[in-house]
Amino acid sequence: MWRWALALALALAAEPGPEARRRVQIGVRRRPEGCGVRSRRGDLLHMHYTGRLEDGSQFDSSLSRGQPFVFSLGTGQVIKGWDQGLLGMCEGEKRKLVIPPELGYGDRGAPPKIPGGAVLIFEVELLKIERRPEL
């Protein structure tokens, strides 16, 4: 009897609940040694990225344009999954972000390339952090 209860408890624990699906999954691909400055809210970040859907189809990339994407972190200029998933990065660091729809484009998507309810997968590289002076 206890084995059955243990197996059931393990199965339920392995199944991600609604809360787990609303978090960004972060995989650090490369972190440089001696990271002195980590990204924080308000920093101006210079990023290269490639965005894909779960089926592997690419919907956008800064690499193909040959220009980094520059934005202010944590100020709503990008999807919520980026504002969360890029915190604490070092210059030169590479991450893989798996972003649930709730932290991406939600049920509306971003037609025509991103359907509603899409999980977004980004390979990102932080090229430069510009820290704004504190007031």
mmCIF file with all atom_site columns, C-alpha atoms in Angstrom:
data_model
loop_
_atom_site.group_PDB
_atom_site.id
_atom_site.type_symbol
_atom_site.label_atom_id
_atom_site.label_alt_id
_atom_site.label_comp_id
_atom_site.label_asym_id
_atom_site.label_entity_id
_atom_site.label_seq_id
_atom_site.pdbx_PDB_ins_code
_atom_site.Cartn_x
_atom_site.Cartn_y
_atom_site.Cartn_z
_atom_site.occupancy
_atom_site.B_iso_or_equiv
_atom_site.pdbx_formal_charge
_atom_site.auth_seq_id
_atom_site.auth_comp_id
_atom_site.auth_asym_id
_atom_site.auth_atom_id
_atom_site.pdbx_PDB_model_num
ATOM 1   C CA . MET A 1 1   ? 0.000  0.000  0.000   1.00 0.00 ? 1   MET A CA 1
ATOM 2   C CA . TRP A 1 2   ? 2.721  2.518  0.912   1.00 0.00 ? 2   TRP A CA 1
ATOM 3   C CA . ARG A 1 3   ? 4.544  1.795  -2.367  1.00 0.00 ? 3   ARG A CA 1
ATOM 4   C CA . TRP A 1 4   ? 1.422  2.709  -4.322  1.00 0.00 ? 4   TRP A CA 1
ATOM 5   C CA . ALA A 1 5   ? 1.041  5.941  -2.325  1.00 0.00 ? 5   ALA A CA 1
ATOM 6   C CA . LEU A 1 6   ? 4.716  6.780  -2.861  1.00 0.00 ? 6   LEU A CA 1
ATOM 7   C CA . ALA A 1 7   ? 4.431  6.128  -6.617  1.00 0.00 ? 7   ALA A CA 1
ATOM 8   C CA . LEU A 1 8   ? 1.348  8.345  -6.808  1.00 0.00 ? 8   LEU A CA 1
ATOM 9   C CA . ALA A 1 9   ? 3.048  11.126 -4.843  1.00 0.00 ? 9   ALA A CA 1
ATOM 10  C CA . LEU A 1 10  ? 6.105  10.984 -7.119  1.00 0.00 ? 10  LEU A CA 1
ATOM 11  C CA . ALA A 1 11  ? 3.946  11.034 -10.248 1.00 0.00 ? 11  ALA A CA 1
ATOM 12  C CA . LEU A 1 12  ? 2.027  14.065 -9.013  1.00 0.00 ? 12  LEU A CA 1
ATOM 13  C CA . ALA A 1 13  ? 5.241  15.854 -8.033  1.00 0.00 ? 13  ALA A CA 1
ATOM 14  C CA . ALA A 1 14  ? 6.720  15.234 -11.506 1.00 0.00 ? 14  ALA A CA 1
ATOM 15  C CA . GLU A 1 15  ? 3.685  16.722 -13.253 1.00 0.00 ? 15  GLU A CA 1
ATOM 16  C CA . PRO A 1 16  ? 4.189  20.490 -13.475 1.00 0.00 ? 16  PRO A CA 1
ATOM 17  C CA . GLY A 1 17  ? 1.290  22.409 -11.998 1.00 0.00 ? 17  GLY A CA 1
ATOM 18  C CA . PRO A 1 18  ? -0.104 25.683 -13.351 1.00 0.00 ? 18  PRO A CA 1
ATOM 19  C CA . GLU A 1 19  ? 2.367  27.703 -11.259 1.00 0.00 ? 19  GLU A CA 1
ATOM 20  C CA . ALA A 1 20  ? 5.383  25.874 -12.750 1.00 0.00 ? 20  ALA A CA 1
ATOM 21  C CA . ARG A 1 21  ? 4.155  26.524 -16.280 1.00 0.00 ? 21  ARG A CA 1
ATOM 22  C CA . ARG A 1 22  ? 4.132  30.291 -15.614 1.00 0.00 ? 22  ARG A CA 1
ATOM 23  C CA . ARG A 1 23  ? 7.837  30.456 -14.869 1.00 0.00 ? 23  ARG A CA 1
ATOM 24  C CA . VAL A 1 24  ? 10.646 30.921 -17.344 1.00 0.00 ? 24  VAL A CA 1
ATOM 25  C CA . GLN A 1 25  ? 12.962 27.944 -17.647 1.00 0.00 ? 25  GLN A CA 1
ATOM 26  C CA . ILE A 1 26  ? 16.555 29.180 -17.762 1.00 0.00 ? 26  ILE A CA 1
ATOM 27  C CA . GLY A 1 27  ? 19.487 27.175 -19.020 1.00 0.00 ? 27  GLY A CA 1
ATOM 28  C CA . VAL A 1 28  ? 22.929 28.755 -18.742 1.00 0.00 ? 28  VAL A CA 1
ATOM 29  C CA . ARG A 1 29  ? 24.879 27.766 -21.863 1.00 0.00 ? 29  ARG A CA 1
ATOM 30  C CA . ARG A 1 30  ? 28.059 29.705 -21.088 1.00 0.00 ? 30  ARG A CA 1
ATOM 31  C CA . ARG A 1 31  ? 29.042 31.998 -18.230 1.00 0.00 ? 31  ARG A CA 1
ATOM 32  C CA . PRO A 1 32  ? 32.364 33.803 -18.457 1.00 0.00 ? 32  PRO A CA 1
ATOM 33  C CA . GLU A 1 33  ? 34.806 33.588 -15.568 1.00 0.00 ? 33  GLU A CA 1
ATOM 34  C CA . GLY A 1 34  ? 35.141 36.607 -13.321 1.00 0.00 ? 34  GLY A CA 1
ATOM 35  C CA . CYS A 1 35  ? 31.718 38.115 -13.854 1.00 0.00 ? 35  CYS A CA 1
ATOM 36  C CA . GLY A 1 36  ? 31.953 41.452 -12.102 1.00 0.00 ? 36  GLY A CA 1
ATOM 37  C CA . VAL A 1 37  ? 28.678 43.040 -13.189 1.00 0.00 ? 37  VAL A CA 1
ATOM 38  C CA . ARG A 1 38  ? 25.352 41.239 -13.476 1.00 0.00 ? 38  ARG A CA 1
ATOM 39  C CA . SER A 1 39  ? 22.309 42.617 -15.260 1.00 0.00 ? 39  SER A CA 1
ATOM 40  C CA . ARG A 1 40  ? 19.622 44.210 -13.119 1.00 0.00 ? 40  ARG A CA 1
ATOM 41  C CA . ARG A 1 41  ? 16.404 46.138 -13.545 1.00 0.00 ? 41  ARG A CA 1
ATOM 42  C CA . GLY A 1 42  ? 16.966 49.437 -15.366 1.00 0.00 ? 42  GLY A CA 1
ATOM 43  C CA . ASP A 1 43  ? 20.154 48.368 -17.164 1.00 0.00 ? 43  ASP A CA 1
ATOM 44  C CA . LEU A 1 44  ? 20.405 48.972 -20.893 1.00 0.00 ? 44  LEU A CA 1
ATOM 45  C CA . LEU A 1 45  ? 21.231 45.560 -22.417 1.00 0.00 ? 45  LEU A CA 1
ATOM 46  C CA . HIS A 1 46  ? 22.744 44.826 -25.820 1.00 0.00 ? 46  HIS A CA 1
ATOM 47  C CA . MET A 1 47  ? 21.636 41.314 -26.807 1.00 0.00 ? 47  MET A CA 1
ATOM 48  C CA . HIS A 1 48  ? 21.861 38.895 -29.679 1.00 0.00 ? 48  HIS A CA 1
ATOM 49  C CA . TYR A 1 49  ? 19.043 36.376 -29.822 1.00 0.00 ? 49  TYR A CA 1
ATOM 50  C CA . THR A 1 50  ? 17.292 33.785 -31.928 1.00 0.00 ? 50  THR A CA 1
ATOM 51  C CA . GLY A 1 51  ? 13.651 32.969 -31.223 1.00 0.00 ? 51  GLY A CA 1
ATOM 52  C CA . ARG A 1 52  ? 12.044 29.657 -32.125 1.00 0.00 ? 52  ARG A CA 1
ATOM 53  C CA . LEU A 1 53  ? 8.743  27.887 -31.581 1.00 0.00 ? 53  LEU A CA 1
ATOM 54  C CA . GLU A 1 54  ? 8.554  24.417 -30.022 1.00 0.00 ? 54  GLU A CA 1
ATOM 55  C CA . ASP A 1 55  ? 8.522  22.839 -33.506 1.00 0.00 ? 55  ASP A CA 1
ATOM 56  C CA . GLY A 1 56  ? 11.936 24.422 -34.161 1.00 0.00 ? 56  GLY A CA 1
ATOM 57  C CA . SER A 1 57  ? 10.753 27.042 -36.640 1.00 0.00 ? 57  SER A CA 1
ATOM 58  C CA . GLN A 1 58  ? 12.564 30.356 -36.264 1.00 0.00 ? 58  GLN A CA 1
ATOM 59  C CA . PHE A 1 59  ? 10.397 33.456 -35.944 1.00 0.00 ? 59  PHE A CA 1
ATOM 60  C CA . ASP A 1 60  ? 13.055 36.135 -35.327 1.00 0.00 ? 60  ASP A CA 1
ATOM 61  C CA . SER A 1 61  ? 16.785 36.714 -34.889 1.00 0.00 ? 61  SER A CA 1
ATOM 62  C CA . SER A 1 62  ? 18.985 39.727 -34.293 1.00 0.00 ? 62  SER A CA 1
ATOM 63  C CA . LEU A 1 63  ? 21.864 37.783 -35.859 1.00 0.00 ? 63  LEU A CA 1
ATOM 64  C CA . SER A 1 64  ? 20.247 37.819 -39.299 1.00 0.00 ? 64  SER A CA 1
ATOM 65  C CA . ARG A 1 65  ? 19.960 41.623 -39.062 1.00 0.00 ? 65  ARG A CA 1
ATOM 66  C CA . GLY A 1 66  ? 23.585 41.933 -37.933 1.00 0.00 ? 66  GLY A CA 1
ATOM 67  C CA . GLN A 1 67  ? 22.620 44.323 -35.127 1.00 0.00 ? 67  GLN A CA 1
ATOM 68  C CA . PRO A 1 68  ? 22.179 43.620 -31.425 1.00 0.00 ? 68  PRO A CA 1
ATOM 69  C CA . PHE A 1 69  ? 18.815 44.346 -29.862 1.00 0.00 ? 69  PHE A CA 1
ATOM 70  C CA . VAL A 1 70  ? 19.090 47.126 -27.241 1.00 0.00 ? 70  VAL A CA 1
ATOM 71  C CA . PHE A 1 71  ? 16.488 47.672 -24.503 1.00 0.00 ? 71  PHE A CA 1
ATOM 72  C CA . SER A 1 72  ? 16.041 48.583 -20.853 1.00 0.00 ? 72  SER A CA 1
ATOM 73  C CA . LEU A 1 73  ? 15.597 45.517 -18.610 1.00 0.00 ? 73  LEU A CA 1
ATOM 74  C CA . GLY A 1 74  ? 12.618 45.282 -16.280 1.00 0.00 ? 74  GLY A CA 1
ATOM 75  C CA . THR A 1 75  ? 10.744 48.258 -17.678 1.00 0.00 ? 75  THR A CA 1
ATOM 76  C CA . GLY A 1 76  ? 8.177  46.478 -19.866 1.00 0.00 ? 76  GLY A CA 1
ATOM 77  C CA . GLN A 1 77  ? 9.947  47.137 -23.183 1.00 0.00 ? 77  GLN A CA 1
ATOM 78  C CA . VAL A 1 78  ? 10.099 43.380 -23.852 1.00 0.00 ? 78  VAL A CA 1
ATOM 79  C CA . ILE A 1 79  ? 7.948  40.362 -23.004 1.00 0.00 ? 79  ILE A CA 1
ATOM 80  C CA . LYS A 1 80  ? 7.736  39.431 -19.321 1.00 0.00 ? 80  LYS A CA 1
ATOM 81  C CA . GLY A 1 81  ? 9.718  36.241 -19.920 1.00 0.00 ? 81  GLY A CA 1
ATOM 82  C CA . TRP A 1 82  ? 12.721 38.307 -21.007 1.00 0.00 ? 82  TRP A CA 1
ATOM 83  C CA . ASP A 1 83  ? 12.378 40.741 -18.107 1.00 0.00 ? 83  ASP A CA 1
ATOM 84  C CA . GLN A 1 84  ? 12.552 37.720 -15.772 1.00 0.00 ? 84  GLN A CA 1
ATOM 85  C CA . GLY A 1 85  ? 14.930 35.437 -17.658 1.00 0.00 ? 85  GLY A CA 1
ATOM 86  C CA . LEU A 1 86  ? 17.686 37.973 -18.326 1.00 0.00 ? 86  LEU A CA 1
ATOM 87  C CA . LEU A 1 87  ? 18.178 39.152 -14.742 1.00 0.00 ? 87  LEU A CA 1
ATOM 88  C CA . GLY A 1 88  ? 21.573 38.369 -13.238 1.00 0.00 ? 88  GLY A CA 1
ATOM 89  C CA . MET A 1 89  ? 23.378 37.786 -16.542 1.00 0.00 ? 89  MET A CA 1
ATOM 90  C CA . CYS A 1 90  ? 27.054 38.587 -17.141 1.00 0.00 ? 90  CYS A CA 1
ATOM 91  C CA . GLU A 1 91  ? 28.473 40.189 -20.269 1.00 0.00 ? 91  GLU A CA 1
ATOM 92  C CA . GLY A 1 92  ? 29.382 37.351 -22.622 1.00 0.00 ? 92  GLY A CA 1
ATOM 93  C CA . GLU A 1 93  ? 26.920 34.927 -21.002 1.00 0.00 ? 93  GLU A CA 1
ATOM 94  C CA . LYS A 1 94  ? 24.656 32.762 -23.151 1.00 0.00 ? 94  LYS A CA 1
ATOM 95  C CA . ARG A 1 95  ? 21.321 31.382 -21.988 1.00 0.00 ? 95  ARG A CA 1
ATOM 96  C CA . LYS A 1 96  ? 18.448 29.364 -23.334 1.00 0.00 ? 96  LYS A CA 1
ATOM 97  C CA . LEU A 1 97  ? 15.047 30.640 -22.212 1.00 0.00 ? 97  LEU A CA 1
ATOM 98  C CA . VAL A 1 98  ? 11.865 28.584 -22.487 1.00 0.00 ? 98  VAL A CA 1
ATOM 99  C CA . ILE A 1 99  ? 9.004  31.017 -22.010 1.00 0.00 ? 99  ILE A CA 1
ATOM 100 C CA . PRO A 1 100 ? 5.397  29.927 -21.394 1.00 0.00 ? 100 PRO A CA 1
ATOM 101 C CA . PRO A 1 101 ? 2.633  31.771 -23.265 1.00 0.00 ? 101 PRO A CA 1
ATOM 102 C CA . GLU A 1 102 ? 1.597  33.726 -20.153 1.00 0.00 ? 102 GLU A CA 1
ATOM 103 C CA . LEU A 1 103 ? 5.023  35.412 -20.114 1.00 0.00 ? 103 LEU A CA 1
ATOM 104 C CA . GLY A 1 104 ? 5.254  35.741 -23.899 1.00 0.00 ? 104 GLY A CA 1
ATOM 105 C CA . TYR A 1 105 ? 2.462  36.764 -26.270 1.00 0.00 ? 105 TYR A CA 1
ATOM 106 C CA . GLY A 1 106 ? -0.364 34.887 -24.529 1.00 0.00 ? 106 GLY A CA 1
ATOM 107 C CA . ASP A 1 107 ? -3.453 33.649 -26.323 1.00 0.00 ? 107 ASP A CA 1
ATOM 108 C CA . ARG A 1 108 ? -3.316 36.410 -28.947 1.00 0.00 ? 108 ARG A CA 1
ATOM 109 C CA . GLY A 1 109 ? 0.166  35.510 -30.218 1.00 0.00 ? 109 GLY A CA 1
ATOM 110 C CA . ALA A 1 110 ? 2.020  37.831 -32.583 1.00 0.00 ? 110 ALA A CA 1
ATOM 111 C CA . PRO A 1 111 ? 0.679  36.944 -36.047 1.00 0.00 ? 111 PRO A CA 1
ATOM 112 C CA . PRO A 1 112 ? 1.662  35.844 -38.518 1.00 0.00 ? 112 PRO A CA 1
ATOM 113 C CA . LYS A 1 113 ? 4.771  34.121 -37.125 1.00 0.00 ? 113 LYS A CA 1
ATOM 114 C CA . ILE A 1 114 ? 3.783  33.428 -33.509 1.00 0.00 ? 114 ILE A CA 1
ATOM 115 C CA . PRO A 1 115 ? 0.453  31.668 -32.933 1.00 0.00 ? 115 PRO A CA 1
ATOM 116 C CA . GLY A 1 116 ? -1.661 32.207 -29.824 1.00 0.00 ? 116 GLY A CA 1
ATOM 117 C CA . GLY A 1 117 ? -0.647 30.063 -26.861 1.00 0.00 ? 117 GLY A CA 1
ATOM 118 C CA . ALA A 1 118 ? 2.881  29.511 -28.179 1.00 0.00 ? 118 ALA A CA 1
ATOM 119 C CA . VAL A 1 119 ? 5.795  28.500 -25.959 1.00 0.00 ? 119 VAL A CA 1
ATOM 120 C CA . LEU A 1 120 ? 8.809  30.579 -27.033 1.00 0.00 ? 120 LEU A CA 1
ATOM 121 C CA . ILE A 1 121 ? 12.391 29.330 -27.019 1.00 0.00 ? 121 ILE A CA 1
ATOM 122 C CA . PHE A 1 122 ? 15.186 31.884 -27.141 1.00 0.00 ? 122 PHE A CA 1
ATOM 123 C CA . GLU A 1 123 ? 18.937 31.456 -27.409 1.00 0.00 ? 123 GLU A CA 1
ATOM 124 C CA . VAL A 1 124 ? 20.340 34.730 -26.054 1.00 0.00 ? 124 VAL A CA 1
ATOM 125 C CA . GLU A 1 125 ? 23.774 36.261 -25.608 1.00 0.00 ? 125 GLU A CA 1
ATOM 126 C CA . LEU A 1 126 ? 24.417 39.358 -23.507 1.00 0.00 ? 126 LEU A CA 1
ATOM 127 C CA . LEU A 1 127 ? 26.985 41.474 -25.318 1.00 0.00 ? 127 LEU A CA 1
ATOM 128 C CA . LYS A 1 128 ? 27.051 44.610 -23.170 1.00 0.00 ? 128 LYS A CA 1
ATOM 129 C CA . ILE A 1 129 ? 25.516 46.085 -20.016 1.00 0.00 ? 129 ILE A CA 1
ATOM 130 C CA . GLU A 1 130 ? 25.113 49.839 -19.761 1.00 0.00 ? 130 GLU A CA 1
ATOM 131 C CA . ARG A 1 131 ? 24.427 50.728 -16.172 1.00 0.00 ? 131 ARG A CA 1
ATOM 132 C CA . ARG A 1 132 ? 22.595 53.983 -15.689 1.00 0.00 ? 132 ARG A CA 1
ATOM 133 C CA . PRO A 1 133 ? 23.786 56.148 -12.804 1.00 0.00 ? 133 PRO A CA 1
ATOM 134 C CA . GLU A 1 134 ? 21.549 55.911 -9.763  1.00 0.00 ? 134 GLU A CA 1
ATOM 135 C CA . LEU A 1 135 ? 19.712 59.063 -8.779  1.00 0.00 ? 135 LEU A CA 1
#
